[in-house]
XYZ file of C-alpha atoms in Angstrom:
574
model
C 0.000 0.000 0.000
C 2.843 2.351 0.840
C 4.462 1.523 -2.514
C 1.192 2.176 -4.408
C 0.696 5.448 -2.551
C 4.211 6.493 -3.483
C 3.485 5.782 -7.163
C 0.309 7.870 -6.993
C 2.232 10.804 -5.524
C 4.905 10.515 -8.218
C 2.252 10.337 -10.957
C 0.482 13.396 -9.571
C 3.781 15.298 -9.404
C 4.647 14.389 -12.998
C 1.170 15.373 -14.219
C 1.260 18.659 -12.324
C 4.771 19.372 -13.544
C 3.796 18.864 -17.179
C 0.600 20.897 -16.779
C 2.564 23.715 -15.192
C 5.166 23.488 -17.946
C 2.426 23.637 -20.590
C 0.878 26.646 -18.872
C 4.258 28.377 -18.871
C 4.419 28.014 -22.650
C 1.353 30.257 -23.026
C 1.165 33.386 -20.887
C -2.119 35.276 -20.489
C -1.854 38.990 -19.725
C -4.856 38.737 -17.400
C -2.662 36.760 -14.977
C -0.596 39.927 -14.571
C -3.507 42.324 -14.146
C -4.186 43.434 -17.734
C -7.957 43.223 -18.201
C -9.761 44.509 -21.287
C -12.481 47.158 -21.142
C -11.745 48.307 -17.582
C -10.361 51.751 -18.622
C -7.203 51.123 -16.591
C -3.696 51.412 -17.997
C -2.358 48.010 -19.038
C 1.196 49.015 -19.967
C 2.932 47.776 -16.801
C 0.954 44.538 -16.681
C 1.823 43.752 -20.309
C 5.472 44.551 -19.591
C 5.488 42.160 -16.622
C 3.837 39.461 -18.722
C 6.492 39.849 -21.431
C 9.304 39.670 -18.872
C 7.784 36.526 -17.382
C 7.402 34.988 -20.838
C 11.077 35.574 -21.547
C 12.108 34.143 -18.159
C 10.153 30.887 -18.490
C 10.765 30.481 -22.228
C 7.092 30.865 -23.131
C 6.008 30.589 -26.748
C 2.994 32.915 -26.701
C 1.445 35.901 -24.966
C -2.326 35.979 -25.380
C -4.883 38.768 -25.010
C -8.615 38.461 -24.441
C -11.208 40.143 -26.649
C -11.785 43.801 -25.858
C -9.813 47.030 -25.516
C -6.507 47.304 -23.675
C -5.916 50.916 -22.633
C -2.371 52.215 -23.012
C -1.867 55.605 -21.329
C 1.519 56.810 -22.600
C 1.380 60.482 -21.604
C 3.947 62.137 -23.886
C 3.725 60.199 -27.148
C 6.992 61.741 -28.356
C 8.893 60.053 -25.500
C 7.065 56.883 -24.510
C 6.544 53.601 -26.353
C 3.577 51.610 -25.062
C 4.763 48.018 -25.667
C 8.382 46.997 -26.297
C 9.443 43.489 -27.259
C 13.176 42.770 -27.590
C 15.063 39.571 -28.447
C 12.116 37.295 -27.771
C 12.491 34.439 -30.254
C 10.055 31.771 -31.476
C 7.268 33.791 -29.930
C 3.690 34.843 -30.707
C 1.718 37.876 -29.520
C -1.858 36.825 -30.149
C -5.095 38.698 -29.732
C -8.562 37.191 -29.973
C -10.848 36.763 -32.985
C -14.574 37.324 -33.268
C -17.016 34.844 -34.777
C -16.138 36.050 -38.296
C -12.399 35.704 -37.785
C -11.722 39.435 -37.466
C -9.405 40.751 -34.747
C -11.269 41.392 -31.500
C -8.382 42.740 -29.403
C -7.649 46.478 -29.563
C -4.533 48.281 -28.370
C -5.853 51.796 -27.708
C -3.213 54.437 -27.061
C -4.206 57.437 -24.923
C -1.843 60.411 -25.010
C -1.440 64.063 -24.069
C -2.584 65.940 -27.160
C -0.625 68.644 -28.897
C 0.020 69.634 -32.490
C 2.874 68.440 -34.647
C 4.055 65.466 -32.588
C 6.529 62.792 -33.660
C 4.776 59.710 -32.359
C 6.790 56.876 -30.875
C 5.401 53.367 -31.445
C 2.463 51.707 -29.791
C 4.364 48.478 -30.459
C 8.109 48.127 -31.014
C 9.518 44.690 -31.870
C 13.321 44.542 -32.058
C 15.629 41.686 -33.013
C 13.045 38.951 -32.518
C 13.445 35.867 -34.708
C 10.454 33.762 -35.729
C 8.066 36.314 -34.233
C 4.314 36.345 -34.876
C 1.780 39.130 -34.344
C -1.859 38.092 -34.748
C -5.433 39.386 -34.377
C -4.848 42.924 -33.079
C -6.292 46.378 -33.874
C -4.239 49.558 -33.321
C -6.005 52.832 -32.554
C -5.570 56.194 -30.797
C -7.703 58.230 -28.403
C -8.277 60.836 -29.574
C -7.633 59.899 -33.168
C -4.891 62.091 -34.586
C -6.853 63.263 -37.623
C -10.295 64.580 -38.424
C -12.731 65.088 -41.292
C -15.914 66.907 -42.171
C -18.105 68.470 -44.840
C -17.519 71.940 -46.243
C -20.652 73.941 -45.411
C -19.435 77.440 -46.344
C -16.783 79.011 -48.576
C -16.614 82.791 -48.990
C -13.408 82.770 -51.018
C -11.319 83.815 -48.027
C -12.188 81.071 -45.558
C -13.664 77.588 -45.381
C -16.159 76.358 -42.777
C -16.524 72.646 -42.068
C -18.951 70.603 -39.991
C -16.916 67.790 -38.444
C -18.400 64.317 -38.762
C -19.530 62.527 -35.620
C -16.779 60.364 -34.184
C -14.003 62.670 -35.417
C -12.110 65.016 -33.057
C -13.106 68.686 -32.744
C -9.975 70.371 -31.363
C -9.301 74.094 -31.563
C -5.972 75.187 -33.017
C -5.148 72.038 -34.972
C -2.751 72.392 -37.885
C -3.774 71.429 -41.411
C -1.142 68.771 -42.210
C -1.427 66.272 -45.095
C -4.948 67.255 -46.063
C -7.179 65.938 -48.822
C -10.412 66.797 -50.620
C -13.127 64.143 -50.928
C -16.175 63.459 -53.058
C -18.640 62.616 -50.295
C -21.211 61.135 -52.667
C -18.823 58.257 -53.422
C -16.502 58.618 -50.402
C -13.509 58.760 -52.736
C -10.616 61.165 -53.161
C -11.355 64.098 -55.424
C -9.111 64.129 -58.488
C -7.187 67.160 -57.318
C -3.921 67.962 -55.601
C -3.710 67.705 -51.829
C -4.210 71.200 -50.337
C -1.326 70.708 -47.877
C 1.528 68.300 -47.230
C 4.032 68.579 -44.385
C 6.719 71.228 -44.379
C 4.591 73.645 -46.410
C 2.285 74.082 -43.406
C 5.076 75.690 -41.375
C 5.452 78.410 -44.009
C 1.828 79.505 -43.521
C 1.224 78.312 -39.990
C -1.356 80.960 -39.072
C -3.283 80.465 -42.304
C -3.259 76.681 -41.854
C -4.612 76.645 -38.283
C -8.227 75.582 -37.663
C -10.467 77.153 -35.034
C -13.719 76.009 -33.449
C -16.675 78.284 -34.209
C -19.129 78.770 -31.339
C -20.142 75.850 -29.139
C -17.813 72.852 -29.733
C -20.861 70.599 -29.471
C -22.020 72.042 -32.810
C -18.843 70.602 -34.396
C -18.182 73.653 -36.608
C -14.595 74.600 -37.504
C -13.222 77.387 -39.687
C -9.990 77.888 -41.626
C -9.086 81.418 -42.732
C -7.217 80.442 -45.872
C -7.821 81.936 -49.324
C -5.442 79.293 -50.680
C -7.616 76.411 -49.503
C -10.854 78.241 -50.316
C -9.793 78.503 -53.964
C -9.599 74.726 -54.335
C -12.570 73.314 -52.437
C -16.340 73.569 -52.891
C -19.316 73.475 -50.557
C -20.520 69.894 -50.167
C -17.072 68.364 -50.538
C -15.212 66.633 -47.742
C -11.964 67.698 -46.122
C -9.661 65.502 -44.059
C -6.463 66.446 -42.295
C -3.920 65.197 -39.788
C -2.390 66.988 -36.826
C 1.184 65.933 -37.696
C 2.993 63.948 -40.372
C 5.723 62.351 -38.252
C 6.115 59.132 -36.307
C 5.945 55.331 -36.586
C 3.102 53.478 -34.887
C 4.179 49.826 -35.235
C 7.880 49.216 -35.809
C 9.720 45.967 -36.513
C 13.510 46.188 -36.462
C 16.077 43.493 -37.185
C 13.592 40.615 -37.071
C 14.265 37.403 -38.994
C 11.254 35.333 -40.054
C 8.494 37.749 -39.141
C 4.820 36.781 -39.459
C 2.037 39.387 -39.255
C -1.528 38.141 -39.606
C -4.964 39.698 -39.220
C -3.665 43.026 -37.893
C -5.719 46.181 -38.442
C -5.104 49.910 -38.020
C -7.885 52.468 -37.551
C -5.749 55.541 -36.915
C -2.027 56.289 -36.866
C 0.373 59.041 -35.887
C 2.784 58.983 -38.836
C 3.553 55.648 -40.513
C 1.021 52.944 -39.682
C 3.695 50.229 -39.840
C 7.378 49.979 -40.651
C 9.874 47.133 -40.978
C 13.579 47.992 -40.916
C 16.464 45.604 -41.555
C 14.161 42.587 -41.328
C 14.700 39.332 -43.207
C 11.818 37.171 -44.474
C 8.369 38.635 -43.798
C 5.063 36.865 -44.354
C 1.955 39.005 -43.939
C -1.722 38.377 -44.578
C -5.067 40.011 -43.881
C -3.503 43.327 -42.914
C -6.074 46.118 -42.941
C -5.462 49.838 -42.740
C -8.951 51.210 -42.840
C -11.062 54.228 -41.918
C -13.956 53.147 -39.665
C -17.228 54.930 -38.980
C -17.268 58.520 -40.337
C -13.511 58.730 -40.628
C -12.000 59.442 -44.071
C -8.247 59.238 -43.490
C -6.196 56.828 -41.367
C -2.565 57.951 -41.293
C -0.428 60.856 -42.453
C 2.352 58.680 -43.890
C 2.758 55.239 -45.500
C 0.605 52.239 -44.727
C 3.547 49.859 -44.348
C 7.081 50.925 -45.204
C 9.715 48.244 -45.804
C 13.191 49.727 -45.470
C 16.491 47.892 -45.973
C 14.874 44.479 -45.645
C 16.184 41.208 -47.077
C 15.129 37.685 -47.905
C 11.650 36.787 -49.101
C 8.726 39.139 -48.494
C 5.178 37.871 -49.078
C 2.261 40.304 -48.788
C -1.140 38.709 -49.386
C -4.693 39.948 -48.833
C -3.807 43.461 -47.721
C -6.432 46.187 -47.581
C -5.218 49.773 -47.373
C -7.075 53.057 -47.604
C -6.805 56.625 -46.426
C -3.047 57.043 -46.013
C -1.440 60.281 -47.087
C 1.648 58.923 -48.785
C 2.110 55.402 -50.039
C 0.299 52.180 -49.317
C 3.440 50.068 -49.405
C 6.819 51.751 -49.848
C 9.689 49.325 -50.495
C 13.272 50.558 -50.703
C 16.831 50.600 -49.445
C 19.364 53.386 -49.973
C 22.119 54.442 -52.329
C 25.579 55.387 -51.134
C 28.228 57.487 -52.835
C 32.039 57.318 -52.591
C 33.679 59.682 -50.143
C 37.224 58.357 -50.323
C 39.006 55.346 -51.817
C 41.395 54.117 -49.104
C 43.200 51.418 -51.089
C 42.456 48.951 -53.875
C 40.037 46.961 -51.678
C 38.728 49.530 -49.179
C 36.396 52.474 -49.709
C 34.655 54.983 -47.466
C 31.032 55.513 -48.594
C 28.570 58.164 -47.424
C 24.805 58.118 -47.027
C 22.700 61.131 -47.958
C 20.110 60.835 -45.180
C 18.011 58.487 -43.087
C 18.637 55.597 -40.721
C 22.126 54.109 -40.406
C 21.828 50.325 -40.522
C 24.597 47.707 -40.715
C 25.695 46.487 -44.140
C 25.928 42.679 -43.880
C 29.295 41.105 -44.541
C 29.104 38.782 -47.527
C 26.536 40.988 -49.274
C 27.152 42.791 -52.560
C 27.752 46.438 -53.448
C 26.995 47.474 -57.031
C 29.059 50.239 -58.658
C 27.304 51.769 -61.678
C 29.239 52.899 -64.736
C 26.662 54.074 -67.267
C 24.587 50.990 -68.082
C 27.126 48.608 -66.567
C 27.111 47.499 -62.945
C 30.141 45.900 -61.272
C 29.508 43.907 -58.088
C 31.922 43.616 -55.168
C 31.565 41.363 -52.113
C 31.757 42.939 -48.655
C 34.450 41.247 -46.557
C 34.360 43.760 -43.691
C 31.871 46.511 -42.849
C 32.333 49.277 -40.274
C 29.956 52.183 -39.643
C 32.059 55.357 -39.777
C 30.188 58.701 -39.946
C 31.209 61.452 -42.359
C 30.617 65.109 -41.474
C 27.680 64.267 -39.175
C 26.146 62.038 -41.847
C 26.092 58.302 -42.265
C 29.250 56.636 -43.477
C 30.561 53.113 -44.021
C 34.119 51.850 -44.318
C 33.907 48.761 -46.526
C 36.595 46.263 -47.474
C 35.893 43.989 -50.448
C 37.060 40.591 -51.587
C 37.635 42.083 -55.055
C 39.450 45.202 -56.219
C 37.409 48.390 -56.424
C 36.656 49.210 -60.102
C 38.973 51.801 -61.657
C 36.065 53.946 -62.879
C 34.810 54.777 -59.353
C 34.673 58.513 -58.541
C 32.796 60.592 -55.979
C 29.857 60.696 -58.422
C 29.507 56.913 -58.819
C 26.115 55.529 -57.793
C 26.504 52.640 -55.330
C 23.748 50.084 -54.708
C 23.558 48.209 -51.409
C 22.228 44.713 -52.037
C 22.403 43.953 -48.326
C 19.447 46.352 -48.060
C 17.561 44.814 -50.990
C 14.796 42.206 -50.749
C 15.646 38.969 -52.578
C 12.040 38.622 -53.724
C 9.002 40.768 -52.977
C 5.494 39.518 -53.775
C 2.238 41.482 -53.450
C -0.948 39.589 -54.260
C -4.726 39.515 -53.806
C -4.766 42.944 -52.171
C -6.863 46.097 -52.433
C -5.797 49.735 -52.213
C -8.247 52.658 -52.212
C -8.171 56.410 -51.663
C -4.440 56.788 -51.215
C -2.905 60.245 -51.636
C 0.351 58.877 -52.987
C 1.205 55.655 -54.800
C -0.282 52.381 -53.618
C 2.755 50.278 -54.472
C 6.035 52.227 -54.593
C 8.859 49.845 -55.473
C 12.618 50.526 -55.490
C 13.707 46.912 -55.309
C 14.708 44.010 -57.558
C 12.852 40.751 -58.226
C 9.246 41.786 -57.709
C 5.838 40.307 -58.520
C 2.653 42.368 -58.200
C -0.240 40.078 -59.119
C -4.047 40.003 -58.763
C -4.495 43.289 -56.919
C -7.085 46.071 -57.136
C -6.261 49.782 -57.068
C -8.866 52.556 -57.044
C -8.552 56.328 -56.631
C -4.796 56.425 -56.128
C -3.498 59.989 -56.517
C -0.094 59.219 -58.079
C 0.641 56.223 -60.319
C -0.949 53.322 -58.460
C 2.070 51.134 -59.189
C 5.275 53.170 -59.356
C 8.478 51.330 -60.229
C 11.714 53.297 -60.091
C 14.604 54.397 -57.906
C 14.700 57.838 -56.289
C 18.232 58.847 -57.269
C 17.979 62.386 -55.928
C 16.446 61.230 -52.638
C 19.076 58.511 -52.243
C 16.501 55.703 -52.166
C 17.051 52.556 -54.214
C 17.949 50.128 -55.624
C 17.257 50.487 -59.355
C 14.501 47.913 -60.007
C 14.936 44.944 -62.321
C 13.057 41.689 -62.899
C 9.604 43.104 -62.107
C 6.351 41.399 -63.133
C 3.070 43.345 -62.923
C 0.255 41.012 -63.908
C -3.526 40.707 -63.772
C -4.128 43.812 -61.674
C -7.183 46.056 -61.937
C -6.536 49.804 -61.748
C -9.144 52.562 -61.933
C -9.285 56.337 -61.424
C -5.575 56.599 -60.664
C -2.489 58.638 -61.459
C -3.860 62.154 -61.884
C -0.857 63.673 -60.079
C 2.772 63.262 -61.175
C 5.509 61.308 -59.457
C 9.035 61.371 -60.882
C 7.585 63.553 -63.613
C 4.954 61.133 -64.898
C 1.249 60.550 -64.402
C -0.734 57.409 -65.231
C -2.039 54.203 -63.685
C 1.340 52.419 -63.918
C 4.572 54.424 -63.904
C 8.024 53.076 -64.748
C 10.790 55.644 -64.344
C 13.689 56.595 -62.087
C 13.772 59.948 -60.378
C 16.877 61.642 -61.777
C 19.424 63.552 -59.760
C 18.213 67.113 -59.207
C 14.525 66.272 -59.583
C 12.035 66.616 -56.783
C 10.265 63.583 -55.386
C 6.699 64.404 -56.410
C 6.557 67.727 -58.181
C 8.000 68.263 -61.616
C 9.170 71.541 -63.122
C 7.630 71.442 -66.606
C 9.879 74.250 -67.852
C 12.917 72.048 -67.247
C 11.303 68.739 -68.166
C 13.070 68.278 -71.494
C 16.519 68.874 -70.019
C 15.890 66.550 -67.112
C 14.547 63.761 -69.279
C 17.881 63.659 -71.128
C 19.705 62.601 -67.974
C 20.579 58.932 -67.811
C 20.219 56.956 -64.626
C 20.828 53.184 -64.721
C 18.151 51.351 -66.735
C 15.174 49.579 -65.225
C 15.679 46.102 -66.652
C 13.253 43.310 -67.525
C 9.995 44.980 -66.517
C 6.936 42.953 -67.587
C 3.439 44.473 -67.577
C 1.007 41.728 -68.556
C -2.760 41.254 -68.578
C -3.756 44.229 -66.438
C -7.055 46.102 -66.746
C -6.783 49.891 -66.564
C -9.868 52.105 -66.489
C -10.990 55.724 -66.203
C -7.913 57.870 -66.472
C -5.898 60.172 -68.680
C -2.945 57.798 -69.035
C -2.511 54.063 -68.657
C 1.088 52.794 -68.734
C 3.917 55.345 -68.809
C 7.534 54.193 -69.055
C 10.936 55.789 -69.588
C 14.506 54.636 -69.051
C 13.900 50.893 -69.307
C 15.710 48.027 -70.993
C 13.765 45.031 -72.374
C 10.330 46.306 -71.336
C 7.361 44.030 -72.128
C 3.811 45.440 -72.334
C 1.496 42.598 -73.292
C -2.199 41.760 -73.220
C -3.375 44.727 -71.173
C -6.940 46.020 -71.468
C -7.772 49.733 -71.398
C -11.235 51.186 -70.852
C -11.922 54.925 -71.058
C -8.231 55.810 -70.932
C -7.195 58.760 -73.120
C -3.566 57.707 -73.699
C -3.162 53.987 -73.181
C 0.623 53.522 -73.525
C 3.176 56.328 -73.315
C 6.578 54.751 -73.965
C 8.903 55.570 -76.859
C 11.484 53.114 -78.135
C 14.353 55.580 -77.887
C 14.094 55.789 -74.098
C 13.027 52.135 -73.812
C 15.380 50.076 -76.038
C 14.332 46.477 -76.531
C 10.687 47.286 -75.730
C 7.991 44.881 -76.949
C 4.355 46.016 -77.055
C 1.881 43.355 -78.153
C -1.711 42.172 -77.799
C -3.058 45.160 -75.863
C -6.601 46.428 -76.388
């Protein structure tokens, strides 16, 4: 009997041990005091849960359905949730009966104009990390919208829609005009952008008229009054700076069923990440909201590996839906036959991986060198890199040579089965090699919906090659120029000396003669393009294929001459 009792005790201990071990693998934030819908700040409880998960080697942190309140105070200083070096890990919200995310991270903050928002969620150097079933939002939302009810030529009066903030003294950043009958962007230029607001700060400041409960606001701006009519919609943001969800240095990143209702700055950004798989990402304007964020939907900067974007939905962002690029460098000093000091024009300074390639352009020829050693060494308060190569540096290299960094270039980027609407920029802005954009829908995109080309003057690359654009449907897009061209699909590099968006028509001919490296092997096949002035516009390509595309109510279907596109084949379009 004693022996049997001993066995029972051992069995119970083993069972309890395994149950406890299994529980440790999944951590619930409620066990640390984070409860949804209680209006209490959950930041510390979530932090404790993450620390516990790291300590016990847990595989998941789970959240119940409902709203988790994140009171950050000064949004320019405080990140709500930080995850660092937590590998093979999942942050998982709950789903509703239809499979939509049912967990909301709601950031509360001390309001002021023109803030650079730090992230709600920052994920750094986490390998095999998953984020699932979460909605990101702000209280108050950092944008507003309403209907123009009066315009006397000197000022504009707007009635703010229910559910949108009514805040006196807000600045008129990244604004847009809307056709309220269709809830689509008006085919006009944005009234304001970012830096231009500072030049006319008093003119671009909104004021509440009378009782705030009446939701009436007025802007004393003849400039805006000249471009908007009574009955149209106006949306604007209170800043254009910040990143709301940031992934940095993550390998094998999975993002699934994640939505954004409102953002301060970029909705999402991935920097220096390798291999990203994303699906069912939604950036959307709920209720009576028109706009979502003042910058890109999801920016991919200096990423590598394989990127798969499937079933995205993006609307209401002021710049680009998805912006994919690395950076160019230029020679500062050749140290010896194998070592060179390169400088970066602007932006984040990220490591250049050893073993990766650097491309040195000489006209239409590119010579590749393999990085043996890479050291970050600033130059005159700007980014700099001291690189040693396996091979000799080409003899033609001067301080004007364009240098491509393939360690900041995605091996293959795929965008499929996605929808982009009402974007005051491009929907798909690509400065990367080896790209497929297939089976997507684009509607009311201000600049070319799909824009392929490096930004030489901005220092953003690489020069695209091996790009396939197939079976997409594009309508009402490309009424404003980017890199000097309008149209539904644009293929062209921005040349040195040209502005990013605007184009000086008086100097257009001279600028078009400049020769950046060619965009090689671009294939535009089987797309349907409708309702626009121009369809496909291309310049500066090599071996361009335009085949089997269908145009409906497009004034100029294909704008691409053979002189600037040698090797071009145009066939079977209608």
